[in-house]
mmCIF file with all atom_site columns, C-alpha atoms and ligand atoms in Angstrom:
data_model
loop_
_atom_site.group_PDB
_atom_site.id
_atom_site.type_symbol
_atom_site.label_atom_id
_atom_site.label_alt_id
_atom_site.label_comp_id
_atom_site.label_asym_id
_atom_site.label_entity_id
_atom_site.label_seq_id
_atom_site.pdbx_PDB_ins_code
_atom_site.Cartn_x
_atom_site.Cartn_y
_atom_site.Cartn_z
_atom_site.occupancy
_atom_site.B_iso_or_equiv
_atom_site.pdbx_formal_charge
_atom_site.auth_seq_id
_atom_site.auth_comp_id
_atom_site.auth_asym_id
_atom_site.auth_atom_id
_atom_site.pdbx_PDB_model_num
ATOM   1   C  CA  . MET A 1 1   ? 66.923 96.497  168.543 1.00 0.00 ? 379  MET A CA  1
ATOM   2   C  CA  . ALA A 1 2   ? 67.520 96.141  172.291 1.00 0.00 ? 380  ALA A CA  1
ATOM   3   C  CA  . VAL A 1 3   ? 71.091 95.041  171.531 1.00 0.00 ? 381  VAL A CA  1
ATOM   4   C  CA  . VAL A 1 4   ? 71.650 98.073  169.291 1.00 0.00 ? 382  VAL A CA  1
ATOM   5   C  CA  . ALA A 1 5   ? 70.248 100.385 171.989 1.00 0.00 ? 383  ALA A CA  1
ATOM   6   C  CA  . ALA A 1 6   ? 72.437 98.824  174.686 1.00 0.00 ? 384  ALA A CA  1
ATOM   7   C  CA  . ALA A 1 7   ? 75.535 99.152  172.470 1.00 0.00 ? 385  ALA A CA  1
ATOM   8   C  CA  . ALA A 1 8   ? 74.755 102.812 171.706 1.00 0.00 ? 386  ALA A CA  1
ATOM   9   C  CA  . ASP A 1 9   ? 74.129 103.459 175.396 1.00 0.00 ? 387  ASP A CA  1
ATOM   10  C  CA  . LEU A 1 10  ? 77.494 101.958 176.354 1.00 0.00 ? 388  LEU A CA  1
ATOM   11  C  CA  . SER A 1 11  ? 79.360 103.773 173.572 1.00 0.00 ? 389  SER A CA  1
ATOM   12  C  CA  . LEU A 1 12  ? 77.811 107.094 174.544 1.00 0.00 ? 390  LEU A CA  1
ATOM   13  C  CA  . LEU A 1 13  ? 78.523 106.553 178.242 1.00 0.00 ? 391  LEU A CA  1
ATOM   14  C  CA  . ALA A 1 14  ? 82.123 105.608 177.510 1.00 0.00 ? 392  ALA A CA  1
ATOM   15  C  CA  . TYR A 1 15  ? 82.586 108.607 175.236 1.00 0.00 ? 393  TYR A CA  1
ATOM   16  C  CA  . GLY A 1 16  ? 80.954 110.897 177.817 1.00 0.00 ? 394  GLY A CA  1
ATOM   17  C  CA  . ASP A 1 17  ? 83.426 109.650 180.442 1.00 0.00 ? 395  ASP A CA  1
ATOM   18  C  CA  . GLN A 1 18  ? 86.274 110.391 178.090 1.00 0.00 ? 396  GLN A CA  1
ATOM   19  C  CA  . VAL A 1 19  ? 85.040 113.917 177.287 1.00 0.00 ? 397  VAL A CA  1
ATOM   20  C  CA  . ALA A 1 20  ? 84.527 114.699 181.004 1.00 0.00 ? 398  ALA A CA  1
ATOM   21  C  CA  . GLY A 1 21  ? 88.279 115.249 181.280 1.00 0.00 ? 399  GLY A CA  1
ATOM   22  C  CA  . CYS A 1 22  ? 88.718 117.090 177.969 1.00 0.00 ? 400  CYS A CA  1
ATOM   23  C  CA  . THR A 1 23  ? 91.204 119.962 177.916 1.00 0.00 ? 401  THR A CA  1
ATOM   24  C  CA  . ARG A 1 24  ? 91.279 120.567 174.165 1.00 0.00 ? 402  ARG A CA  1
ATOM   25  C  CA  . CYS A 1 25  ? 90.420 124.250 174.526 1.00 0.00 ? 403  CYS A CA  1
ATOM   26  C  CA  . ALA A 1 26  ? 90.685 127.075 177.059 1.00 0.00 ? 404  ALA A CA  1
ATOM   27  C  CA  . LEU A 1 27  ? 87.082 126.614 178.259 1.00 0.00 ? 405  LEU A CA  1
ATOM   28  C  CA  . ALA A 1 28  ? 88.369 123.707 180.345 1.00 0.00 ? 406  ALA A CA  1
ATOM   29  C  CA  . GLU A 1 29  ? 89.997 126.242 182.665 1.00 0.00 ? 407  GLU A CA  1
ATOM   30  C  CA  . THR A 1 30  ? 86.794 128.098 183.574 1.00 0.00 ? 408  THR A CA  1
ATOM   31  C  CA  . ARG A 1 31  ? 84.085 125.404 183.455 1.00 0.00 ? 409  ARG A CA  1
ATOM   32  C  CA  . THR A 1 32  ? 82.618 123.732 186.523 1.00 0.00 ? 410  THR A CA  1
ATOM   33  C  CA  . GLN A 1 33  ? 82.097 120.564 184.520 1.00 0.00 ? 411  GLN A CA  1
ATOM   34  C  CA  . VAL A 1 34  ? 81.651 119.315 180.968 1.00 0.00 ? 412  VAL A CA  1
ATOM   35  C  CA  . VAL A 1 35  ? 78.009 119.286 179.853 1.00 0.00 ? 413  VAL A CA  1
ATOM   36  C  CA  . PHE A 1 36  ? 78.130 116.364 177.462 1.00 0.00 ? 414  PHE A CA  1
ATOM   37  C  CA  . GLY A 1 37  ? 74.466 115.843 176.533 1.00 0.00 ? 415  GLY A CA  1
ATOM   38  C  CA  . ALA A 1 38  ? 71.332 114.070 177.751 1.00 0.00 ? 416  ALA A CA  1
ATOM   39  C  CA  . GLY A 1 39  ? 68.570 111.860 176.406 1.00 0.00 ? 417  GLY A CA  1
ATOM   40  C  CA  . SER A 1 40  ? 68.104 108.680 174.448 1.00 0.00 ? 418  SER A CA  1
ATOM   41  C  CA  . PRO A 1 41  ? 71.263 107.089 172.956 1.00 0.00 ? 419  PRO A CA  1
ATOM   42  C  CA  . THR A 1 42  ? 69.145 105.914 170.015 1.00 0.00 ? 420  THR A CA  1
ATOM   43  C  CA  . ALA A 1 43  ? 67.096 109.086 169.536 1.00 0.00 ? 421  ALA A CA  1
ATOM   44  C  CA  . GLU A 1 44  ? 65.619 109.713 166.097 1.00 0.00 ? 422  GLU A CA  1
ATOM   45  C  CA  . LEU A 1 45  ? 65.610 113.410 166.918 1.00 0.00 ? 423  LEU A CA  1
ATOM   46  C  CA  . MET A 1 46  ? 68.617 115.291 168.220 1.00 0.00 ? 424  MET A CA  1
ATOM   47  C  CA  . PHE A 1 47  ? 68.757 118.943 169.249 1.00 0.00 ? 425  PHE A CA  1
ATOM   48  C  CA  . VAL A 1 48  ? 72.031 120.838 169.059 1.00 0.00 ? 426  VAL A CA  1
ATOM   49  C  CA  . GLY A 1 49  ? 72.206 124.180 170.836 1.00 0.00 ? 427  GLY A CA  1
ATOM   50  C  CA  . GLU A 1 50  ? 75.082 126.572 171.299 1.00 0.00 ? 428  GLU A CA  1
ATOM   51  C  CA  . ALA A 1 51  ? 76.846 126.222 174.644 1.00 0.00 ? 429  ALA A CA  1
ATOM   52  C  CA  . PRO A 1 52  ? 76.037 125.480 178.279 1.00 0.00 ? 430  PRO A CA  1
ATOM   53  C  CA  . GLY A 1 53  ? 74.926 128.462 180.373 1.00 0.00 ? 431  GLY A CA  1
ATOM   54  C  CA  . PHE A 1 54  ? 75.170 129.159 184.090 1.00 0.00 ? 432  PHE A CA  1
ATOM   55  C  CA  . HIS A 1 55  ? 72.658 126.520 185.234 1.00 0.00 ? 433  HIS A CA  1
ATOM   56  C  CA  . GLU A 1 56  ? 73.915 123.879 182.813 1.00 0.00 ? 434  GLU A CA  1
ATOM   57  C  CA  . ASP A 1 57  ? 77.486 124.397 184.006 1.00 0.00 ? 435  ASP A CA  1
ATOM   58  C  CA  . LYS A 1 58  ? 76.343 123.895 187.621 1.00 0.00 ? 436  LYS A CA  1
ATOM   59  C  CA  . ASN A 1 59  ? 74.076 120.893 186.927 1.00 0.00 ? 437  ASN A CA  1
ATOM   60  C  CA  . GLY A 1 60  ? 75.985 119.144 184.158 1.00 0.00 ? 438  GLY A CA  1
ATOM   61  C  CA  . ILE A 1 61  ? 72.757 118.791 182.143 1.00 0.00 ? 439  ILE A CA  1
ATOM   62  C  CA  . PRO A 1 62  ? 71.965 120.750 178.960 1.00 0.00 ? 440  PRO A CA  1
ATOM   63  C  CA  . PHE A 1 63  ? 68.964 123.066 178.741 1.00 0.00 ? 441  PHE A CA  1
ATOM   64  C  CA  . VAL A 1 64  ? 67.898 123.209 182.393 1.00 0.00 ? 442  VAL A CA  1
ATOM   65  C  CA  . GLY A 1 65  ? 67.242 126.966 182.654 1.00 0.00 ? 443  GLY A CA  1
ATOM   66  C  CA  . ALA A 1 66  ? 64.282 128.945 181.326 1.00 0.00 ? 444  ALA A CA  1
ATOM   67  C  CA  . ALA A 1 67  ? 65.175 128.099 177.717 1.00 0.00 ? 445  ALA A CA  1
ATOM   68  C  CA  . GLY A 1 68  ? 65.254 124.420 178.666 1.00 0.00 ? 446  GLY A CA  1
ATOM   69  C  CA  . LYS A 1 69  ? 61.790 124.654 180.201 1.00 0.00 ? 447  LYS A CA  1
ATOM   70  C  CA  . LEU A 1 70  ? 60.493 126.177 176.994 1.00 0.00 ? 448  LEU A CA  1
ATOM   71  C  CA  . LEU A 1 71  ? 62.146 123.407 174.976 1.00 0.00 ? 449  LEU A CA  1
ATOM   72  C  CA  . SER A 1 72  ? 60.432 120.777 177.173 1.00 0.00 ? 450  SER A CA  1
ATOM   73  C  CA  . LYS A 1 73  ? 57.057 122.463 176.673 1.00 0.00 ? 451  LYS A CA  1
ATOM   74  C  CA  . LEU A 1 74  ? 57.520 122.673 172.929 1.00 0.00 ? 452  LEU A CA  1
ATOM   75  C  CA  . LEU A 1 75  ? 58.403 118.968 172.903 1.00 0.00 ? 453  LEU A CA  1
ATOM   76  C  CA  . GLU A 1 76  ? 55.303 118.134 174.944 1.00 0.00 ? 454  GLU A CA  1
ATOM   77  C  CA  . GLY A 1 77  ? 53.285 120.094 172.405 1.00 0.00 ? 455  GLY A CA  1
ATOM   78  C  CA  . ILE A 1 78  ? 54.301 117.636 169.679 1.00 0.00 ? 456  ILE A CA  1
ATOM   79  C  CA  . GLY A 1 79  ? 53.846 114.560 171.885 1.00 0.00 ? 457  GLY A CA  1
ATOM   80  C  CA  . LEU A 1 80  ? 57.513 113.956 172.745 1.00 0.00 ? 458  LEU A CA  1
ATOM   81  C  CA  . SER A 1 81  ? 59.446 113.993 176.006 1.00 0.00 ? 459  SER A CA  1
ATOM   82  C  CA  . ARG A 1 82  ? 63.061 114.876 176.695 1.00 0.00 ? 460  ARG A CA  1
ATOM   83  C  CA  . ASP A 1 83  ? 63.810 111.178 177.333 1.00 0.00 ? 461  ASP A CA  1
ATOM   84  C  CA  . GLU A 1 84  ? 62.858 110.335 173.755 1.00 0.00 ? 462  GLU A CA  1
ATOM   85  C  CA  . VAL A 1 85  ? 65.219 112.821 172.117 1.00 0.00 ? 463  VAL A CA  1
ATOM   86  C  CA  . TYR A 1 86  ? 68.873 113.725 172.604 1.00 0.00 ? 464  TYR A CA  1
ATOM   87  C  CA  . ILE A 1 87  ? 69.930 117.245 173.570 1.00 0.00 ? 465  ILE A CA  1
ATOM   88  C  CA  . CYS A 1 88  ? 73.452 118.669 173.453 1.00 0.00 ? 466  CYS A CA  1
ATOM   89  C  CA  . ASN A 1 89  ? 75.454 121.713 172.388 1.00 0.00 ? 467  ASN A CA  1
ATOM   90  C  CA  . THR A 1 90  ? 78.150 122.613 169.876 1.00 0.00 ? 468  THR A CA  1
ATOM   91  C  CA  . VAL A 1 91  ? 80.599 123.263 172.722 1.00 0.00 ? 469  VAL A CA  1
ATOM   92  C  CA  . LYS A 1 92  ? 80.402 121.229 175.897 1.00 0.00 ? 470  LYS A CA  1
ATOM   93  C  CA  . CYS A 1 93  ? 81.843 123.762 178.360 1.00 0.00 ? 471  CYS A CA  1
ATOM   94  C  CA  . ARG A 1 94  ? 80.380 127.110 179.383 1.00 0.00 ? 472  ARG A CA  1
ATOM   95  C  CA  . PRO A 1 95  ? 82.029 130.185 177.857 1.00 0.00 ? 473  PRO A CA  1
ATOM   96  C  CA  . PRO A 1 96  ? 82.703 132.671 180.693 1.00 0.00 ? 474  PRO A CA  1
ATOM   97  C  CA  . GLY A 1 97  ? 79.916 135.238 181.126 1.00 0.00 ? 475  GLY A CA  1
ATOM   98  C  CA  . ASN A 1 98  ? 77.850 133.382 178.516 1.00 0.00 ? 476  ASN A CA  1
ATOM   99  C  CA  . ARG A 1 99  ? 79.825 134.965 175.720 1.00 0.00 ? 477  ARG A CA  1
ATOM   100 C  CA  . ASN A 1 100 ? 79.659 133.403 172.267 1.00 0.00 ? 478  ASN A CA  1
ATOM   101 C  CA  . PRO A 1 101 ? 81.995 130.460 171.683 1.00 0.00 ? 479  PRO A CA  1
ATOM   102 C  CA  . LEU A 1 102 ? 85.165 131.450 169.831 1.00 0.00 ? 480  LEU A CA  1
ATOM   103 C  CA  . PRO A 1 103 ? 86.008 129.871 166.461 1.00 0.00 ? 481  PRO A CA  1
ATOM   104 C  CA  . GLU A 1 104 ? 88.912 127.924 167.995 1.00 0.00 ? 482  GLU A CA  1
ATOM   105 C  CA  . GLU A 1 105 ? 86.612 126.566 170.733 1.00 0.00 ? 483  GLU A CA  1
ATOM   106 C  CA  . LEU A 1 106 ? 84.022 125.448 168.170 1.00 0.00 ? 484  LEU A CA  1
ATOM   107 C  CA  . GLU A 1 107 ? 86.746 123.809 166.136 1.00 0.00 ? 485  GLU A CA  1
ATOM   108 C  CA  . ALA A 1 108 ? 88.234 122.042 169.168 1.00 0.00 ? 486  ALA A CA  1
ATOM   109 C  CA  . CYS A 1 109 ? 84.868 120.710 170.304 1.00 0.00 ? 487  CYS A CA  1
ATOM   110 C  CA  . GLU A 1 110 ? 83.283 119.684 167.006 1.00 0.00 ? 488  GLU A CA  1
ATOM   111 C  CA  . THR A 1 111 ? 84.916 116.246 167.183 1.00 0.00 ? 489  THR A CA  1
ATOM   112 C  CA  . HIS A 1 112 ? 82.812 115.489 170.256 1.00 0.00 ? 490  HIS A CA  1
ATOM   113 C  CA  . LEU A 1 113 ? 79.585 116.540 168.545 1.00 0.00 ? 491  LEU A CA  1
ATOM   114 C  CA  . PHE A 1 114 ? 80.315 114.542 165.397 1.00 0.00 ? 492  PHE A CA  1
ATOM   115 C  CA  . ARG A 1 115 ? 81.131 111.460 167.493 1.00 0.00 ? 493  ARG A CA  1
ATOM   116 C  CA  . GLN A 1 116 ? 77.825 111.854 169.365 1.00 0.00 ? 494  GLN A CA  1
ATOM   117 C  CA  . ILE A 1 117 ? 75.966 111.993 166.057 1.00 0.00 ? 495  ILE A CA  1
ATOM   118 C  CA  . GLU A 1 118 ? 77.888 108.937 164.823 1.00 0.00 ? 496  GLU A CA  1
ATOM   119 C  CA  . ILE A 1 119 ? 76.878 106.910 167.902 1.00 0.00 ? 497  ILE A CA  1
ATOM   120 C  CA  . ILE A 1 120 ? 73.260 108.075 168.172 1.00 0.00 ? 498  ILE A CA  1
ATOM   121 C  CA  . GLN A 1 121 ? 72.528 107.997 164.423 1.00 0.00 ? 499  GLN A CA  1
ATOM   122 C  CA  . PRO A 1 122 ? 69.564 110.387 164.543 1.00 0.00 ? 500  PRO A CA  1
ATOM   123 C  CA  . ARG A 1 123 ? 67.260 110.743 161.568 1.00 0.00 ? 501  ARG A CA  1
ATOM   124 C  CA  . LEU A 1 124 ? 66.629 114.431 162.212 1.00 0.00 ? 502  LEU A CA  1
ATOM   125 C  CA  . VAL A 1 125 ? 69.020 116.969 163.739 1.00 0.00 ? 503  VAL A CA  1
ATOM   126 C  CA  . ALA A 1 126 ? 67.361 120.219 164.806 1.00 0.00 ? 504  ALA A CA  1
ATOM   127 C  CA  . THR A 1 127 ? 69.932 122.969 165.157 1.00 0.00 ? 505  THR A CA  1
ATOM   128 C  CA  . LEU A 1 128 ? 68.973 125.658 167.665 1.00 0.00 ? 506  LEU A CA  1
ATOM   129 C  CA  . GLY A 1 129 ? 70.264 129.043 166.558 1.00 0.00 ? 507  GLY A CA  1
ATOM   130 C  CA  . ASN A 1 130 ? 73.148 130.308 164.482 1.00 0.00 ? 508  ASN A CA  1
ATOM   131 C  CA  . PHE A 1 131 ? 76.175 128.470 165.774 1.00 0.00 ? 509  PHE A CA  1
ATOM   132 C  CA  . ALA A 1 132 ? 74.870 124.926 165.464 1.00 0.00 ? 510  ALA A CA  1
ATOM   133 C  CA  . THR A 1 133 ? 73.212 125.714 162.133 1.00 0.00 ? 511  THR A CA  1
ATOM   134 C  CA  . LYS A 1 134 ? 76.350 127.136 160.536 1.00 0.00 ? 512  LYS A CA  1
ATOM   135 C  CA  . LEU A 1 135 ? 78.555 124.396 161.963 1.00 0.00 ? 513  LEU A CA  1
ATOM   136 C  CA  . LEU A 1 136 ? 76.420 121.448 160.873 1.00 0.00 ? 514  LEU A CA  1
ATOM   137 C  CA  . SER A 1 137 ? 75.220 122.842 157.551 1.00 0.00 ? 515  SER A CA  1
ATOM   138 C  CA  . GLY A 1 138 ? 78.738 123.949 156.646 1.00 0.00 ? 516  GLY A CA  1
ATOM   139 C  CA  . LYS A 1 139 ? 77.188 127.099 155.163 1.00 0.00 ? 517  LYS A CA  1
ATOM   140 C  CA  . PRO A 1 140 ? 77.340 130.741 156.288 1.00 0.00 ? 518  PRO A CA  1
ATOM   141 C  CA  . ALA A 1 141 ? 73.577 131.407 156.067 1.00 0.00 ? 519  ALA A CA  1
ATOM   142 C  CA  . GLY A 1 142 ? 72.214 132.519 159.444 1.00 0.00 ? 520  GLY A CA  1
ATOM   143 C  CA  . ILE A 1 143 ? 69.209 131.159 161.316 1.00 0.00 ? 521  ILE A CA  1
ATOM   144 C  CA  . THR A 1 144 ? 66.901 134.031 160.323 1.00 0.00 ? 522  THR A CA  1
ATOM   145 C  CA  . GLN A 1 145 ? 67.343 133.077 156.675 1.00 0.00 ? 523  GLN A CA  1
ATOM   146 C  CA  . VAL A 1 146 ? 67.162 129.302 156.943 1.00 0.00 ? 524  VAL A CA  1
ATOM   147 C  CA  . HIS A 1 147 ? 64.922 128.481 159.932 1.00 0.00 ? 525  HIS A CA  1
ATOM   148 C  CA  . GLY A 1 148 ? 62.107 126.046 159.233 1.00 0.00 ? 526  GLY A CA  1
ATOM   149 C  CA  . ARG A 1 149 ? 63.702 124.767 156.030 1.00 0.00 ? 527  ARG A CA  1
ATOM   150 C  CA  . GLU A 1 150 ? 65.082 121.253 156.170 1.00 0.00 ? 528  GLU A CA  1
ATOM   151 C  CA  . GLN A 1 151 ? 68.342 120.402 154.416 1.00 0.00 ? 529  GLN A CA  1
ATOM   152 C  CA  . GLN A 1 152 ? 69.820 117.041 153.538 1.00 0.00 ? 530  GLN A CA  1
ATOM   153 C  CA  . VAL A 1 153 ? 73.371 116.650 154.837 1.00 0.00 ? 531  VAL A CA  1
ATOM   154 C  CA  . VAL A 1 154 ? 75.794 113.865 155.692 1.00 0.00 ? 532  VAL A CA  1
ATOM   155 C  CA  . LEU A 1 155 ? 76.757 113.738 159.375 1.00 0.00 ? 533  LEU A CA  1
ATOM   156 C  CA  . GLY A 1 156 ? 78.613 110.957 161.108 1.00 0.00 ? 534  GLY A CA  1
ATOM   157 C  CA  . GLY A 1 157 ? 78.905 109.204 157.734 1.00 0.00 ? 535  GLY A CA  1
ATOM   158 C  CA  . ARG A 1 158 ? 75.127 108.972 157.264 1.00 0.00 ? 536  ARG A CA  1
ATOM   159 C  CA  . PRO A 1 159 ? 72.472 111.015 155.475 1.00 0.00 ? 537  PRO A CA  1
ATOM   160 C  CA  . VAL A 1 160 ? 70.642 113.164 158.005 1.00 0.00 ? 538  VAL A CA  1
ATOM   161 C  CA  . THR A 1 161 ? 67.914 115.778 157.727 1.00 0.00 ? 539  THR A CA  1
ATOM   162 C  CA  . LEU A 1 162 ? 69.099 119.037 159.256 1.00 0.00 ? 540  LEU A CA  1
ATOM   163 C  CA  . TYR A 1 163 ? 66.335 121.288 160.522 1.00 0.00 ? 541  TYR A CA  1
ATOM   164 C  CA  . PRO A 1 164 ? 67.411 124.763 161.684 1.00 0.00 ? 542  PRO A CA  1
ATOM   165 C  CA  . ILE A 1 165 ? 65.118 126.489 164.170 1.00 0.00 ? 543  ILE A CA  1
ATOM   166 C  CA  . PHE A 1 166 ? 65.464 129.462 166.504 1.00 0.00 ? 544  PHE A CA  1
ATOM   167 C  CA  . HIS A 1 167 ? 67.123 128.944 169.854 1.00 0.00 ? 545  HIS A CA  1
ATOM   168 C  CA  . PRO A 1 168 ? 64.494 128.815 172.647 1.00 0.00 ? 546  PRO A CA  1
ATOM   169 C  CA  . ALA A 1 169 ? 66.496 131.421 174.601 1.00 0.00 ? 547  ALA A CA  1
ATOM   170 C  CA  . ALA A 1 170 ? 65.866 133.904 171.788 1.00 0.00 ? 548  ALA A CA  1
ATOM   171 C  CA  . ALA A 1 171 ? 62.125 133.144 171.843 1.00 0.00 ? 549  ALA A CA  1
ATOM   172 C  CA  . LEU A 1 172 ? 61.933 133.863 175.601 1.00 0.00 ? 550  LEU A CA  1
ATOM   173 C  CA  . TYR A 1 173 ? 62.336 137.553 174.936 1.00 0.00 ? 551  TYR A CA  1
ATOM   174 C  CA  . THR A 1 174 ? 60.530 138.014 171.638 1.00 0.00 ? 552  THR A CA  1
ATOM   175 C  CA  . PRO A 1 175 ? 56.886 136.921 171.277 1.00 0.00 ? 553  PRO A CA  1
ATOM   176 C  CA  . ARG A 1 176 ? 57.103 136.973 167.478 1.00 0.00 ? 554  ARG A CA  1
ATOM   177 C  CA  . MET A 1 177 ? 60.097 134.646 167.598 1.00 0.00 ? 555  MET A CA  1
ATOM   178 C  CA  . LEU A 1 178 ? 58.224 132.300 169.950 1.00 0.00 ? 556  LEU A CA  1
ATOM   179 C  CA  . GLN A 1 179 ? 55.404 132.122 167.432 1.00 0.00 ? 557  GLN A CA  1
ATOM   180 C  CA  . VAL A 1 180 ? 57.841 131.258 164.626 1.00 0.00 ? 558  VAL A CA  1
ATOM   181 C  CA  . LEU A 1 181 ? 59.548 128.661 166.826 1.00 0.00 ? 559  LEU A CA  1
ATOM   182 C  CA  . GLU A 1 182 ? 56.185 127.036 167.614 1.00 0.00 ? 560  GLU A CA  1
ATOM   183 C  CA  . GLU A 1 183 ? 55.320 126.953 163.920 1.00 0.00 ? 561  GLU A CA  1
ATOM   184 C  CA  . ASP A 1 184 ? 58.673 125.397 163.009 1.00 0.00 ? 562  ASP A CA  1
ATOM   185 C  CA  . PHE A 1 185 ? 58.327 122.891 165.868 1.00 0.00 ? 563  PHE A CA  1
ATOM   186 C  CA  . ARG A 1 186 ? 54.985 121.709 164.536 1.00 0.00 ? 564  ARG A CA  1
ATOM   187 C  CA  . ARG A 1 187 ? 56.711 120.364 161.422 1.00 0.00 ? 565  ARG A CA  1
ATOM   188 C  CA  . ILE A 1 188 ? 58.988 118.051 163.419 1.00 0.00 ? 566  ILE A CA  1
ATOM   189 C  CA  . PRO A 1 189 ? 56.596 115.040 163.595 1.00 0.00 ? 567  PRO A CA  1
ATOM   190 C  CA  . GLU A 1 190 ? 56.139 115.201 159.826 1.00 0.00 ? 568  GLU A CA  1
ATOM   191 C  CA  . LEU A 1 191 ? 59.905 115.341 159.284 1.00 0.00 ? 569  LEU A CA  1
ATOM   192 C  CA  . LEU A 1 192 ? 60.272 112.306 161.549 1.00 0.00 ? 570  LEU A CA  1
ATOM   193 C  CA  . GLY A 1 193 ? 57.687 110.461 159.500 1.00 0.00 ? 571  GLY A CA  1
ATOM   194 C  CA  . LEU A 1 194 ? 55.214 110.468 162.404 1.00 0.00 ? 572  LEU A CA  1
ATOM   195 C  CA  . GLY A 1 195 ? 52.390 112.247 160.577 1.00 0.00 ? 573  GLY A CA  1
ATOM   196 C  CA  . PRO A 1 196 ? 50.935 115.641 161.406 1.00 0.00 ? 574  PRO A CA  1
ATOM   197 C  CA  . ALA A 1 197 ? 51.532 117.196 164.814 1.00 0.00 ? 575  ALA A CA  1
ATOM   198 C  CA  . PRO A 1 198 ? 48.725 117.160 167.375 1.00 0.00 ? 576  PRO A CA  1
ATOM   199 C  CA  . VAL A 1 199 ? 46.593 120.308 167.479 1.00 0.00 ? 577  VAL A CA  1
ATOM   200 C  CA  . ALA A 1 200 ? 48.900 122.933 168.851 1.00 0.00 ? 578  ALA A CA  1
ATOM   201 C  CA  . VAL A 1 201 ? 48.420 124.245 172.352 1.00 0.00 ? 579  VAL A CA  1
ATOM   202 C  CA  . ALA A 1 202 ? 50.402 127.396 172.971 1.00 0.00 ? 580  ALA A CA  1
ATOM   203 C  CA  . PRO A 1 203 ? 52.963 126.767 175.697 1.00 0.00 ? 581  PRO A CA  1
ATOM   204 C  CA  . GLU A 1 204 ? 52.364 128.678 178.900 1.00 0.00 ? 582  GLU A CA  1
ATOM   205 C  CA  . PRO A 1 205 ? 54.720 131.618 179.285 1.00 0.00 ? 583  PRO A CA  1
ATOM   206 C  CA  . VAL A 1 206 ? 57.960 130.472 180.788 1.00 0.00 ? 584  VAL A CA  1
ATOM   207 C  CA  . ALA A 1 207 ? 58.841 132.677 183.748 1.00 0.00 ? 585  ALA A CA  1
ATOM   208 C  CA  . PRO A 1 208 ? 60.903 134.670 184.121 1.00 0.00 ? 586  PRO A CA  1
ATOM   209 C  CA  . LEU A 1 209 ? 60.569 136.585 180.876 1.00 0.00 ? 587  LEU A CA  1
ATOM   210 C  CA  . HIS A 1 210 ? 63.655 138.501 181.935 1.00 0.00 ? 588  HIS A CA  1
ATOM   211 C  CA  . ALA A 1 211 ? 66.782 136.477 182.474 1.00 0.00 ? 589  ALA A CA  1
ATOM   212 C  CA  . ALA A 1 212 ? 68.049 135.874 185.956 1.00 0.00 ? 590  ALA A CA  1
ATOM   213 C  CA  . PRO A 1 213 ? 71.226 137.851 186.582 1.00 0.00 ? 591  PRO A CA  1
ATOM   214 C  CA  . SER A 1 214 ? 73.216 134.658 186.231 1.00 0.00 ? 592  SER A CA  1
ATOM   215 C  CA  . GLU A 1 215 ? 71.826 134.088 182.744 1.00 0.00 ? 593  GLU A CA  1
ATOM   216 C  CA  . GLN A 1 216 ? 72.649 137.529 181.397 1.00 0.00 ? 594  GLN A CA  1
ATOM   217 C  CA  . PRO A 1 217 ? 73.799 138.763 178.994 1.00 0.00 ? 595  PRO A CA  1
ATOM   218 C  CA  . LEU A 1 218 ? 71.755 137.195 176.212 1.00 0.00 ? 596  LEU A CA  1
ATOM   219 C  CA  . GLN A 1 219 ? 73.993 135.766 173.529 1.00 0.00 ? 597  GLN A CA  1
ATOM   220 C  CA  . LEU A 1 220 ? 73.496 137.786 170.372 1.00 0.00 ? 598  LEU A CA  1
ATOM   221 C  CA  . GLY A 1 221 ? 74.698 134.854 168.311 1.00 0.00 ? 599  GLY A CA  1
ATOM   222 C  CA  . LEU A 1 222 ? 71.370 133.141 168.982 1.00 0.00 ? 600  LEU A CA  1
ATOM   223 C  CA  . PHE A 1 223 ? 69.753 135.395 166.373 1.00 0.00 ? 601  PHE A CA  1
HETATM 224 FE FE1 . SF4 B 2 .   ? 86.947 120.019 175.427 1.00 0.00 ? 1115 SF4 B FE1 1
HETATM 225 FE FE2 . SF4 B 2 .   ? 84.823 120.997 174.182 1.00 0.00 ? 1115 SF4 B FE2 1
HETATM 226 FE FE3 . SF4 B 2 .   ? 85.216 121.583 176.736 1.00 0.00 ? 1115 SF4 B FE3 1
HETATM 227 FE FE4 . SF4 B 2 .   ? 86.803 122.642 174.888 1.00 0.00 ? 1115 SF4 B FE4 1
HETATM 228 S  S1  . SF4 B 2 .   ? 84.588 123.017 175.101 1.00 0.00 ? 1115 SF4 B S1  1
HETATM 229 S  S2  . SF4 B 2 .   ? 87.473 121.695 176.808 1.00 0.00 ? 1115 SF4 B S2  1
HETATM 230 S  S3  . SF4 B 2 .   ? 86.935 120.973 173.396 1.00 0.00 ? 1115 SF4 B S3  1
HETATM 231 S  S4  . SF4 B 2 .   ? 84.799 119.545 175.894 1.00 0.00 ? 1115 SF4 B S4  1
#
């Protein structure tokens, strides 16, 4: 197992180095850096969000803003840490002004995501919001329709359980959506075969409830 983990670690590092210089789409011209992904190279659980935002672009790490803090708290709530999972996005470079990724950008970048899945070989892929859900399910149904319902798909040549849930950024602004996200999160241990989730403790509110100027505008595609 240690050998498998070391091999996955090396493959992921090597692939990350390769992607760091990627110029396959126009986002290369406006990014500060590629935000490849972070976490365990042998994670059973992988989260796929939409695109890096302002803070991610500056830090080179996915989900470091307010939405990232909420994601960490939700993970803690089910007894997991960020180091035990893998977190990345459908596109690895920040769209200017946090606009939605364009179809050609999603298409250019999907190779990187599929290669990550192939190396990590997760058992469960939780898609955060519309873009990741539609891309990885290959179906047009939006997140509002399909959240909380697992689907069996083949990704990276292997059967994988896909689990669409709301994007944490959407839940920051809508208490009802936060409640749904918490409920959907509580099913993750069961889907991983870890048994029922610990008794839920509502995450503390993640300040600020209003986005910092740098994080605006909110991407409507998250809903
Ligand atoms: Fe390459 Fe993806 Fe960045 Fe486009 S978004 S330049 S495809 S890494």
